Coordinates of C-alpha atoms in Angstrom, one line a residue:
Chain A
M1 CA 48.3 -115.4 -19.7
A2 CA 50.9 -117.0 -17.5
G3 CA 53.3 -114.6 -15.8
K4 CA 50.9 -111.6 -16.1
S5 CA 50.2 -110.5 -12.6
E6 CA 47.3 -108.3 -11.7
P7 CA 47.0 -106.6 -8.3
I8 CA 45.8 -109.5 -6.2
A9 CA 46.1 -108.2 -2.7
G10 CA 45.3 -104.5 -2.8
E11 CA 41.8 -103.4 -2.4
H12 CA 39.3 -106.2 -1.9
V13 CA 35.9 -105.6 -3.5
A14 CA 33.1 -107.5 -1.9
I15 CA 30.9 -109.3 -4.4
H16 CA 27.4 -108.1 -4.5
P17 CA 25.1 -110.6 -2.8
K18 CA 22.9 -110.8 -5.9
A19 CA 25.8 -110.9 -8.4
G20 CA 24.8 -114.4 -9.7
Q21 CA 21.2 -113.2 -10.4
I22 CA 22.5 -110.0 -12.1
Q23 CA 24.8 -112.0 -14.3
L24 CA 21.9 -114.3 -15.3
A25 CA 19.8 -111.3 -16.0
L26 CA 22.5 -109.8 -18.3
V27 CA 22.6 -113.1 -20.2
A28 CA 18.8 -113.1 -20.5
V29 CA 18.8 -109.5 -21.8
A30 CA 21.5 -110.4 -24.4
L31 CA 19.4 -113.3 -25.5
V32 CA 16.3 -111.2 -25.9
L33 CA 18.3 -108.6 -27.8
A34 CA 19.7 -111.3 -30.1
V35 CA 16.2 -112.7 -30.8
L36 CA 14.8 -109.3 -31.6
A37 CA 17.8 -107.9 -33.4
P38 CA 16.8 -109.0 -37.0
Q39 CA 13.7 -106.8 -36.7
F40 CA 16.0 -103.8 -36.7
L41 CA 19.2 -104.8 -38.3
Y42 CA 20.2 -106.4 -41.5
P43 CA 20.2 -110.2 -40.8
I44 CA 23.3 -111.0 -42.9
F45 CA 25.2 -108.5 -40.9
L46 CA 24.0 -110.0 -37.7
M47 CA 24.8 -113.5 -38.8
K48 CA 28.3 -112.5 -39.8
L49 CA 28.7 -111.0 -36.4
L50 CA 27.6 -114.3 -34.7
A51 CA 29.8 -116.4 -36.9
F52 CA 32.9 -114.3 -36.1
G53 CA 31.9 -114.0 -32.5
L54 CA 31.9 -117.8 -32.3
F55 CA 35.2 -118.0 -34.2
A56 CA 36.8 -115.5 -31.8
S57 CA 35.4 -117.4 -28.8
A58 CA 36.8 -120.7 -30.1
F59 CA 40.2 -118.9 -30.5
N60 CA 39.9 -117.6 -27.0
L61 CA 39.4 -121.1 -25.6
L62 CA 43.0 -121.6 -26.6
L63 CA 44.6 -118.2 -26.0
G64 CA 42.6 -117.1 -22.9
Y65 CA 42.0 -120.4 -21.2
T66 CA 45.0 -122.5 -22.2
G67 CA 47.6 -119.8 -22.8
L68 CA 48.5 -120.9 -26.3
L69 CA 48.8 -118.3 -29.0
S70 CA 47.9 -119.9 -32.4
F71 CA 48.6 -117.9 -35.5
G72 CA 47.0 -120.5 -37.8
H73 CA 43.3 -120.6 -36.9
A74 CA 42.3 -119.4 -40.4
A75 CA 43.1 -123.0 -41.5
F76 CA 40.3 -124.4 -39.3
F77 CA 37.8 -121.6 -40.1
G78 CA 38.5 -121.5 -43.8
G79 CA 39.1 -125.3 -44.1
A80 CA 35.7 -126.0 -42.5
A81 CA 34.1 -123.4 -44.8
Y82 CA 35.4 -125.4 -47.8
F83 CA 34.4 -128.7 -46.4
T84 CA 30.9 -127.6 -45.6
A85 CA 30.5 -125.8 -48.9
H86 CA 31.7 -128.8 -50.9
A87 CA 29.6 -131.3 -49.1
V88 CA 26.4 -129.2 -49.4
K89 CA 27.0 -128.1 -53.0
V90 CA 28.7 -131.0 -54.7
W91 CA 27.4 -133.9 -52.7
G92 CA 24.0 -132.4 -51.9
W93 CA 24.3 -133.0 -48.2
S94 CA 21.9 -131.3 -45.8
P95 CA 23.2 -128.2 -44.1
E96 CA 23.5 -129.8 -40.6
A97 CA 25.5 -132.7 -42.1
G98 CA 27.6 -130.2 -44.0
L99 CA 28.3 -128.3 -40.8
L100 CA 29.2 -131.5 -39.0
L101 CA 31.7 -132.4 -41.8
G102 CA 33.2 -129.0 -41.4
V103 CA 33.6 -129.5 -37.6
L104 CA 35.1 -132.9 -38.0
G105 CA 37.4 -131.8 -40.8
A106 CA 38.6 -128.8 -38.7
A107 CA 39.1 -131.1 -35.7
A108 CA 41.2 -133.5 -37.8
L109 CA 43.3 -130.6 -39.1
G110 CA 43.6 -129.4 -35.5
L111 CA 44.8 -132.8 -34.4
V112 CA 47.6 -132.9 -37.0
M113 CA 48.7 -129.3 -36.6
G114 CA 48.4 -129.4 -32.9
A115 CA 50.4 -132.6 -32.5
I116 CA 53.2 -130.9 -34.4
A117 CA 53.1 -127.5 -32.8
I118 CA 52.4 -128.5 -29.2
R119 CA 56.0 -129.6 -28.8
R120 CA 57.1 -125.9 -28.8
Q121 CA 56.1 -123.0 -26.6
G122 CA 55.5 -119.3 -26.9
I123 CA 56.6 -117.6 -30.1
Y124 CA 57.8 -120.9 -31.6
F125 CA 54.4 -122.4 -31.2
A126 CA 52.8 -119.4 -32.9
M127 CA 55.3 -119.6 -35.8
I128 CA 54.7 -123.3 -36.3
T129 CA 51.0 -122.9 -36.4
L130 CA 51.5 -120.0 -38.9
A131 CA 53.7 -122.1 -41.1
L132 CA 51.3 -125.0 -41.1
S133 CA 48.3 -122.9 -41.8
Q134 CA 50.2 -121.3 -44.8
M135 CA 50.9 -124.8 -46.1
F136 CA 47.2 -125.4 -45.9
F137 CA 46.5 -122.1 -47.7
F138 CA 48.7 -123.2 -50.6
F139 CA 47.0 -126.6 -50.6
C140 CA 43.7 -124.8 -50.9
L141 CA 45.1 -122.6 -53.7
Q142 CA 46.1 -125.7 -55.7
A143 CA 43.4 -128.3 -54.8
R144 CA 40.7 -128.9 -57.4
F145 CA 37.7 -129.0 -55.1
T146 CA 38.4 -125.4 -53.8
H147 CA 38.3 -123.9 -57.3
G148 CA 41.4 -121.8 -56.5
E149 CA 40.9 -118.1 -56.8
D150 CA 37.2 -118.5 -57.6
G151 CA 36.4 -120.3 -54.4
I152 CA 33.2 -122.4 -54.1
Q153 CA 30.4 -120.1 -55.2
S154 CA 26.6 -120.1 -54.7
V155 CA 26.5 -122.8 -52.0
P156 CA 22.8 -123.8 -51.4
R157 CA 21.6 -123.3 -47.8
G158 CA 19.1 -126.1 -48.2
H159 CA 16.5 -127.3 -45.6
L160 CA 17.4 -127.8 -42.0
F161 CA 16.5 -131.5 -41.1
G162 CA 14.8 -131.5 -44.5
L163 CA 12.0 -129.3 -43.0
I164 CA 13.0 -125.7 -42.4
D165 CA 13.9 -123.6 -45.4
L166 CA 17.1 -121.8 -44.7
N167 CA 16.8 -119.6 -47.7
D168 CA 14.4 -117.6 -45.6
S169 CA 16.8 -115.2 -43.9
M170 CA 14.8 -115.2 -40.6
N171 CA 15.0 -119.0 -40.4
M172 CA 18.6 -118.8 -41.3
Y173 CA 19.2 -116.2 -38.6
Y174 CA 17.6 -118.2 -35.8
F175 CA 19.5 -121.3 -36.9
V176 CA 22.8 -119.4 -36.8
L177 CA 21.8 -118.0 -33.4
A178 CA 21.1 -121.5 -32.1
V179 CA 24.4 -122.8 -33.3
F180 CA 26.2 -119.8 -31.8
A181 CA 24.5 -120.4 -28.4
F182 CA 25.4 -124.1 -28.6
G183 CA 29.0 -123.2 -29.3
L184 CA 29.2 -120.8 -26.4
I185 CA 27.6 -123.3 -24.0
V186 CA 30.1 -125.9 -25.1
I187 CA 33.0 -123.5 -24.4
W188 CA 31.5 -122.4 -21.1
R189 CA 31.2 -126.0 -20.0
F190 CA 34.6 -126.9 -21.2
V191 CA 36.2 -124.1 -19.2
N192 CA 34.2 -124.7 -16.1
S193 CA 34.8 -128.5 -15.8
P194 CA 37.3 -130.7 -14.1
F195 CA 39.3 -130.7 -17.4
G196 CA 39.1 -126.9 -17.5
M197 CA 40.6 -126.8 -14.0
I198 CA 43.6 -128.8 -15.2
L199 CA 44.0 -126.4 -18.2
K200 CA 44.0 -123.5 -15.8
S201 CA 46.6 -125.1 -13.6
I202 CA 48.8 -125.8 -16.7
R203 CA 48.5 -122.2 -17.7
E204 CA 49.4 -121.0 -14.2
N205 CA 52.4 -123.3 -13.7
E206 CA 53.2 -125.8 -16.3
Q207 CA 56.2 -127.4 -14.5
R208 CA 54.2 -127.9 -11.4
A209 CA 51.5 -129.6 -13.4
V210 CA 54.1 -132.0 -14.9
S211 CA 55.4 -132.7 -11.4
L212 CA 51.9 -133.6 -10.3
G213 CA 51.9 -136.3 -13.0
Y214 CA 49.8 -134.5 -15.7
S215 CA 50.8 -135.2 -19.4
V216 CA 50.7 -131.5 -20.2
A217 CA 51.1 -132.0 -23.9
R218 CA 48.0 -134.2 -24.1
Y219 CA 45.8 -131.6 -22.3
K220 CA 47.0 -128.9 -24.5
L221 CA 46.4 -131.0 -27.6
A222 CA 42.8 -131.7 -26.5
A223 CA 42.2 -128.0 -26.0
F224 CA 43.7 -127.3 -29.4
V225 CA 41.5 -129.8 -31.1
M226 CA 38.4 -128.5 -29.3
S227 CA 39.3 -125.0 -30.3
A228 CA 39.9 -126.0 -33.9
A229 CA 36.6 -127.9 -34.0
L230 CA 34.6 -124.9 -32.8
A231 CA 36.5 -122.6 -35.2
G232 CA 35.4 -125.1 -37.8
L233 CA 31.8 -124.7 -36.7
A234 CA 32.1 -121.0 -37.2
G235 CA 33.7 -121.5 -40.6
G236 CA 31.0 -123.9 -41.8
L237 CA 28.3 -121.4 -40.6
K238 CA 30.1 -118.7 -42.5
A239 CA 30.0 -120.7 -45.7
L240 CA 26.2 -121.3 -45.3
I241 CA 25.5 -117.6 -44.5
F242 CA 27.4 -116.0 -47.4
Q243 CA 26.9 -119.1 -49.6
F244 CA 30.5 -119.1 -50.6
A245 CA 33.9 -120.3 -49.4
T246 CA 37.1 -118.5 -50.6
L247 CA 40.8 -118.2 -50.1
T248 CA 40.2 -115.2 -47.8
D249 CA 38.9 -117.5 -45.1
V250 CA 42.2 -119.5 -45.0
A251 CA 44.6 -116.6 -45.5
W252 CA 46.9 -115.6 -42.7
Q253 CA 45.1 -112.2 -42.4
M254 CA 42.1 -114.1 -41.1
S255 CA 44.3 -115.6 -38.3
G256 CA 45.5 -112.1 -37.5
E257 CA 41.9 -110.8 -37.5
V258 CA 40.7 -113.3 -34.9
I259 CA 43.6 -112.5 -32.6
L260 CA 42.7 -108.8 -33.0
M261 CA 39.1 -109.5 -32.2
T262 CA 39.9 -111.5 -29.1
L263 CA 42.5 -109.1 -27.7
L264 CA 40.2 -106.1 -28.4
G265 CA 37.3 -107.7 -26.4
G266 CA 39.4 -109.2 -23.7
I267 CA 41.0 -112.6 -23.5
G268 CA 40.0 -115.1 -20.8
T269 CA 36.4 -113.7 -20.7
L270 CA 33.5 -115.4 -22.3
A271 CA 31.9 -112.2 -23.6
G272 CA 35.1 -110.4 -24.6
P273 CA 35.7 -112.1 -28.0
I274 CA 32.1 -111.7 -29.0
F275 CA 32.3 -107.9 -28.3
G276 CA 35.7 -107.8 -30.1
A277 CA 34.3 -109.6 -33.1
G278 CA 31.3 -107.3 -33.1
L279 CA 33.5 -104.2 -33.0
V280 CA 35.7 -105.4 -35.9
V281 CA 32.9 -106.6 -38.0
T282 CA 30.9 -103.4 -37.5
L283 CA 33.9 -101.3 -38.4
Q284 CA 34.5 -103.3 -41.5
N285 CA 30.9 -103.0 -42.5
Y286 CA 30.6 -99.2 -42.1
L287 CA 34.0 -98.5 -43.5
A288 CA 33.6 -100.8 -46.5
T289 CA 32.0 -98.1 -48.5
S290 CA 34.4 -95.3 -47.6
D291 CA 37.6 -94.6 -49.5
F292 CA 39.7 -94.9 -46.4
P293 CA 41.4 -98.3 -46.0
V294 CA 39.7 -100.3 -43.3
T295 CA 42.9 -102.0 -42.1
I296 CA 44.3 -98.7 -41.1
I297 CA 41.3 -97.9 -38.9
T298 CA 41.2 -101.3 -37.3
G299 CA 45.0 -101.1 -36.8
V300 CA 44.7 -97.7 -35.1
V301 CA 41.8 -99.0 -32.9
F302 CA 43.9 -102.0 -32.0
M303 CA 46.9 -99.8 -31.0
V304 CA 44.7 -97.5 -28.9
C305 CA 43.2 -100.5 -27.2
V306 CA 46.6 -102.1 -26.5
L307 CA 47.9 -98.8 -25.0
L308 CA 44.8 -97.8 -23.0
F309 CA 42.9 -101.0 -22.3
R310 CA 45.4 -103.8 -22.0
R311 CA 42.8 -106.3 -20.8
G312 CA 40.5 -105.5 -23.7
L313 CA 37.1 -103.7 -23.5
V314 CA 35.3 -106.4 -21.6
G315 CA 38.4 -107.4 -19.6
E316 CA 38.7 -103.8 -18.3
F317 CA 35.1 -103.8 -17.3
F318 CA 35.6 -107.1 -15.4
A319 CA 38.6 -105.7 -13.7
S320 CA 36.9 -102.5 -12.7
K321 CA 35.3 -102.0 -9.3
L322 CA 31.8 -102.4 -10.7
G323 CA 32.8 -105.6 -12.7
R324 CA 34.3 -107.2 -9.6
R325 CA 31.4 -106.2 -7.5
L326 CA 29.2 -108.1 -10.0
G327 CA 31.4 -111.1 -9.5
F328 CA 33.1 -111.1 -12.9
R329 CA 36.6 -112.5 -13.1
A330 CA 38.8 -112.7 -16.1
Q331 CA 40.7 -116.0 -16.3
S332 CA 44.1 -114.5 -16.9
Chain B
M1 CA 65.8 -149.2 -1.7
V2 CA 63.1 -147.0 -3.1
L3 CA 65.1 -144.8 -5.4
S4 CA 68.7 -145.3 -6.5
A5 CA 71.1 -143.8 -9.0
R6 CA 74.3 -145.3 -10.3
G7 CA 77.0 -143.4 -12.1
L8 CA 74.7 -140.5 -12.8
G9 CA 76.2 -137.7 -14.9
K10 CA 75.1 -134.7 -16.9
D11 CA 77.0 -132.5 -19.3
F12 CA 75.9 -129.2 -20.6
G13 CA 77.9 -128.7 -23.8
G14 CA 81.5 -129.2 -22.6
F15 CA 80.7 -128.5 -18.9
T16 CA 80.2 -131.5 -16.6
A17 CA 77.6 -130.4 -14.1
V18 CA 77.1 -133.7 -12.4
N19 CA 79.6 -136.6 -12.5
D20 CA 79.4 -140.2 -11.3
V21 CA 76.8 -139.7 -8.6
D22 CA 75.7 -142.9 -6.7
L23 CA 72.7 -142.3 -4.5
D24 CA 70.3 -144.6 -2.6
V25 CA 67.2 -143.3 -1.0
E26 CA 65.5 -145.6 1.5
H27 CA 61.9 -145.9 2.7
A28 CA 61.0 -144.1 5.9
R29 CA 64.3 -142.1 6.0
I30 CA 65.2 -138.5 5.4
H31 CA 68.1 -138.1 3.1
A32 CA 69.7 -134.7 2.7
L33 CA 71.7 -133.5 -0.3
I34 CA 74.0 -130.6 0.7
G35 CA 76.9 -128.8 -0.8
P36 CA 78.0 -125.3 -1.7
N37 CA 76.3 -123.1 -4.3
G38 CA 76.7 -124.5 -7.8
A39 CA 77.6 -128.0 -6.5
G40 CA 74.9 -129.5 -8.8
K41 CA 72.2 -130.3 -6.2
T42 CA 69.3 -129.0 -8.2
T43 CA 70.7 -130.7 -11.3
V44 CA 70.7 -134.0 -9.5
F45 CA 67.1 -133.3 -8.5
N46 CA 66.2 -132.5 -12.1
L47 CA 67.9 -135.7 -13.3
L48 CA 66.2 -137.9 -10.7
T49 CA 62.8 -136.5 -11.5
K50 CA 63.6 -136.7 -15.2
F51 CA 63.0 -133.0 -15.8
L52 CA 66.5 -133.3 -17.3
Q53 CA 67.7 -136.3 -19.3
P54 CA 71.0 -137.7 -17.8
T55 CA 74.0 -138.0 -20.1
R56 CA 75.3 -141.1 -18.2
G57 CA 74.2 -143.5 -15.6
R58 CA 71.0 -145.3 -14.5
I59 CA 68.1 -144.5 -12.2
T60 CA 65.7 -147.0 -10.7
L61 CA 62.5 -146.3 -8.9
L62 CA 60.9 -149.1 -6.9
G63 CA 62.9 -151.6 -9.0
T64 CA 61.9 -150.1 -12.3
D65 CA 64.4 -148.5 -14.6
I66 CA 63.3 -144.9 -15.2
T67 CA 66.4 -143.6 -16.9
R68 CA 64.4 -142.9 -20.1
T69 CA 61.0 -142.2 -18.6
A70 CA 59.0 -138.9 -19.0
P71 CA 58.7 -136.7 -15.9
D72 CA 54.9 -136.9 -15.7
K73 CA 55.1 -140.7 -15.9
V74 CA 57.7 -140.7 -13.1
A75 CA 55.4 -138.6 -11.0
R76 CA 52.6 -141.1 -11.6
M77 CA 54.9 -143.9 -10.5
G78 CA 55.2 -142.2 -7.1
L79 CA 58.2 -139.9 -7.3
V80 CA 57.0 -136.4 -6.7
R81 CA 59.1 -133.3 -6.3
S82 CA 58.8 -129.7 -5.1
F83 CA 60.7 -126.8 -6.7
Q84 CA 63.2 -124.3 -5.4
I85 CA 61.0 -121.4 -6.4
S86 CA 57.7 -122.1 -4.7
A87 CA 55.5 -123.8 -7.2
V88 CA 51.9 -123.2 -6.5
F89 CA 49.0 -122.2 -8.8
P90 CA 48.8 -118.5 -7.8
H91 CA 45.3 -117.7 -8.9
L92 CA 43.7 -120.8 -7.4
T93 CA 42.7 -121.0 -3.8
V94 CA 44.6 -123.1 -1.3
R95 CA 41.8 -125.7 -1.6
E96 CA 41.8 -125.7 -5.4
N97 CA 45.6 -126.1 -5.4
V98 CA 45.3 -129.3 -3.4
K99 CA 42.3 -130.5 -5.4
V100 CA 44.2 -130.1 -8.7
A101 CA 46.7 -132.6 -7.3
L102 CA 43.9 -134.9 -6.2
Q103 CA 42.0 -134.8 -9.5
R104 CA 44.3 -137.1 -11.5
P105 CA 44.6 -140.0 -9.0
N106 CA 40.9 -139.8 -8.5
G107 CA 40.1 -140.0 -12.2
L108 CA 38.6 -136.5 -12.4
A109 CA 41.0 -134.8 -14.7
T110 CA 39.7 -135.3 -18.2
Q111 CA 35.9 -134.8 -17.9
F112 CA 35.2 -131.7 -20.0
W113 CA 31.5 -132.3 -19.9
L114 CA 31.0 -132.3 -16.1
P115 CA 30.4 -129.2 -14.0
L116 CA 33.0 -128.1 -11.6
S117 CA 30.8 -129.3 -8.7
A118 CA 31.9 -132.8 -9.8
L119 CA 35.1 -132.0 -7.9
D120 CA 33.2 -131.5 -4.6
R121 CA 33.8 -135.0 -3.6
L122 CA 37.5 -134.2 -3.3
N123 CA 36.8 -131.5 -0.7
A124 CA 37.0 -133.8 2.3
R125 CA 40.4 -135.2 1.3
A126 CA 41.7 -131.8 0.5
D127 CA 40.5 -130.3 3.7
D128 CA 42.1 -133.1 5.6
L129 CA 45.5 -132.3 4.2
I130 CA 45.0 -128.6 4.6
E131 CA 44.1 -129.1 8.2
R132 CA 47.1 -131.4 8.9
L133 CA 49.5 -128.8 7.5
G134 CA 48.0 -126.0 9.5
L135 CA 46.6 -124.1 6.4
A136 CA 42.9 -124.4 7.5
P137 CA 42.5 -120.6 8.2
Y138 CA 43.7 -119.9 4.6
R139 CA 41.6 -122.5 2.8
D140 CA 39.8 -120.1 0.6
H141 CA 42.6 -117.6 0.1
R142 CA 44.3 -117.4 -3.3
A143 CA 47.7 -119.0 -3.2
A144 CA 49.3 -115.7 -4.4
D145 CA 48.1 -114.0 -1.2
L146 CA 49.9 -116.4 1.1
S147 CA 53.2 -115.6 2.8
Y148 CA 56.3 -117.1 1.4
G149 CA 56.5 -119.8 4.1
R150 CA 52.9 -120.8 3.7
K151 CA 53.3 -121.1 0.0
R152 CA 56.0 -123.7 0.6
V153 CA 53.8 -125.5 3.1
L154 CA 51.0 -125.4 0.5
E155 CA 53.4 -126.9 -2.0
I156 CA 54.2 -129.7 0.4
A157 CA 50.4 -130.3 0.9
T158 CA 49.8 -130.6 -2.9
T159 CA 52.7 -133.0 -3.1
L160 CA 51.4 -135.1 -0.3
A161 CA 48.0 -135.2 -1.9
L162 CA 49.6 -137.6 -4.4
D163 CA 50.6 -139.9 -1.6
P164 CA 54.0 -140.4 -3.2
E165 CA 56.5 -143.2 -2.3
V166 CA 59.4 -140.7 -2.6
L167 CA 59.2 -137.0 -1.9
L168 CA 61.9 -134.8 -3.3
L169 CA 62.0 -131.4 -1.7
D170 CA 64.2 -128.7 -3.2
E171 CA 65.2 -126.3 -0.4
P172 CA 61.8 -126.5 1.4
M173 CA 62.9 -124.0 4.0
A174 CA 64.7 -121.4 1.9
G175 CA 63.7 -117.9 2.9
M176 CA 61.5 -119.0 5.8
G177 CA 61.4 -117.5 9.3
Q178 CA 62.5 -119.5 12.2
E179 CA 59.0 -120.4 13.3
D180 CA 58.0 -121.7 9.9
V181 CA 61.3 -123.7 9.7
Q182 CA 60.3 -125.5 12.9
M183 CA 56.9 -126.2 11.6
V184 CA 58.0 -127.5 8.2
A185 CA 60.7 -129.6 9.9
R186 CA 58.1 -131.2 12.0
I187 CA 55.9 -131.8 9.0
I188 CA 58.7 -133.4 7.0
R189 CA 59.6 -135.7 9.9
D190 CA 56.0 -136.6 10.2
V191 CA 55.5 -137.5 6.6
A192 CA 58.8 -139.4 6.4
T193 CA 57.5 -142.1 8.7
E194 CA 55.6 -143.7 5.8
R195 CA 57.7 -142.6 2.8
A196 CA 61.2 -141.8 1.6
V197 CA 62.3 -138.1 1.6
L198 CA 65.2 -136.6 -0.3
M199 CA 65.8 -133.0 0.3
V200 CA 68.2 -130.3 -0.7
E201 CA 68.8 -128.0 2.2
H202 CA 71.2 -125.2 3.2
N203 CA 70.1 -124.9 6.8
L204 CA 72.6 -127.3 8.4
N205 CA 70.8 -127.1 11.8
V206 CA 67.8 -128.6 10.2
V207 CA 69.9 -131.2 8.4
A208 CA 71.6 -132.2 11.7
D209 CA 68.2 -132.2 13.4
I210 CA 66.0 -134.3 11.1
C211 CA 68.1 -136.1 8.4
D212 CA 69.2 -139.7 8.8
H213 CA 71.6 -139.7 5.9
V214 CA 73.6 -136.9 4.3
T215 CA 75.3 -136.8 0.9
V216 CA 77.7 -133.9 0.2
L217 CA 78.2 -132.7 -3.3
Q218 CA 80.9 -130.5 -4.6
R219 CA 81.5 -129.5 -8.2
G220 CA 79.0 -132.2 -9.3
E221 CA 80.7 -135.0 -7.4
I222 CA 80.0 -136.7 -4.1
I223 CA 82.7 -136.0 -1.6
A224 CA 81.2 -137.6 1.5
Q225 CA 78.2 -139.7 2.6
G226 CA 77.0 -140.9 6.0
D227 CA 75.2 -139.6 9.0
Y228 CA 75.6 -135.9 9.9
A229 CA 78.2 -136.5 12.5
T230 CA 80.5 -138.5 10.1
V231 CA 80.0 -136.0 7.3
S232 CA 80.5 -132.9 9.3
S233 CA 83.8 -134.1 10.6
D234 CA 85.1 -135.1 7.2
P235 CA 88.0 -132.8 6.3
R236 CA 87.0 -132.4 2.7
V237 CA 83.6 -131.3 3.7
R238 CA 85.0 -128.8 6.1
T239 CA 87.3 -127.5 3.3
A240 CA 84.4 -127.3 0.9
Y241 CA 82.3 -125.3 3.3
M242 CA 84.9 -123.2 5.1
G243 CA 87.5 -122.9 2.4
T244 CA 90.3 -123.9 4.8
D245 CA 91.9 -127.1 6.0
A246 CA 91.1 -126.2 9.6

């Protein structure tokens, strides 16, 4: 985030000559693992991990790469879950069309919320996004199509492009994996583009960007809408995976959880939010059956991380000697 | 007249920071704004560049009224400023800093679907400027690693990248060593041949040396205007600076 200074001068670590190839190899390994994983692990768990990984990555696009802390991303995630679920179940849309509606709906919500919130900075921005997402929560509580406390249950997964049966959990898993990969590629391109460069400069020195003639608010709004749309993609996926959309998805706790995931993994890194989401989802899964409240454990983990690894798990690795030698750089 | 202000004033609550300032900045001239600490120089800068909204008065840039225009719009119209605290993008390299300034005028600021290599065609322009301002050896250094003086030079380089009609420099030489001061003075004189420059400066030797016109502010009001010789012999200016009537 702006203002946070890391040791810039100090020891200079030479980047390994094959750093680029090693990075590519790591991505390839991750991809192979992701393809093989459902042979060993429960597919629903893996899909949940991917959906939340995408959600956290979308959130990180805003926090890590734009420097805006939103406390209302549940509205986009949960809102899209409702839109997708409703379109697929009530209107009988195909899953891909339902997902698209979720994305567009979340983007529209993002445009409205962003246009209001972007006028303020820092904590005020966070509070406005929280307030707006709470308004949306109460809308969802009252609206007819969300079915209030019941939520939208037994959402059909349907057939992808009318051909592939998504009720088969393996088909569904590879579909989710493909959407996840697509989302990450979009984020990666967004960050490493001419537009991403301007976002970076705004995060580094907003006043200077204004004095160079950039309409800072418009760039921030564009990033906000993009982040909301991708959070919506994750939310729509979630509705198809679990076959329901409920108030939990739009509640403020969900907004808090995605912040937690992103910070745990490391903001401003592409892999960080995915690891953070993985950690939180795994903890929730294994502790779900225990008597001990999950929130206490995740809270303690979060506190330990904040105290010991301020850059997050992946962020600390990137900042380490080995990480820098491999050419990793956190964008913060 | 490139930039002019009439009856410019700014109140903060009950406090009048700037009052009734008339200012004319002309093409191909260096205009200095001087005055003791707290005289309102930076406030005038913020008003002219619209980072602050004036309470009273009018501002025109190249014949257009900009009294109510947003700061980024003013910058796009050709009025570009620097800041008192050096304003660079610290984690970007020298070259990237200059390229960020070049992106917008070259229509390469909004493409989120293109790779970063799309910006390579700005390299030549950027390197030109970097070379001209003597930053070539530091081209790939991160801005944060530069010395204070070079950060200021880099800021001027990014400002020049926009090819502005009017350049507003807020204490460009503050905190610089003597050598850097000479270099920056030379650069400013050089760039002022084809554009207007308005600068706030404390170093009176520099002002005497390169500025064509001097405006002296005290407690938010203009107490003298003219060339350096006229202004420096004005009794009120001497009082303001020395605190005596000598």
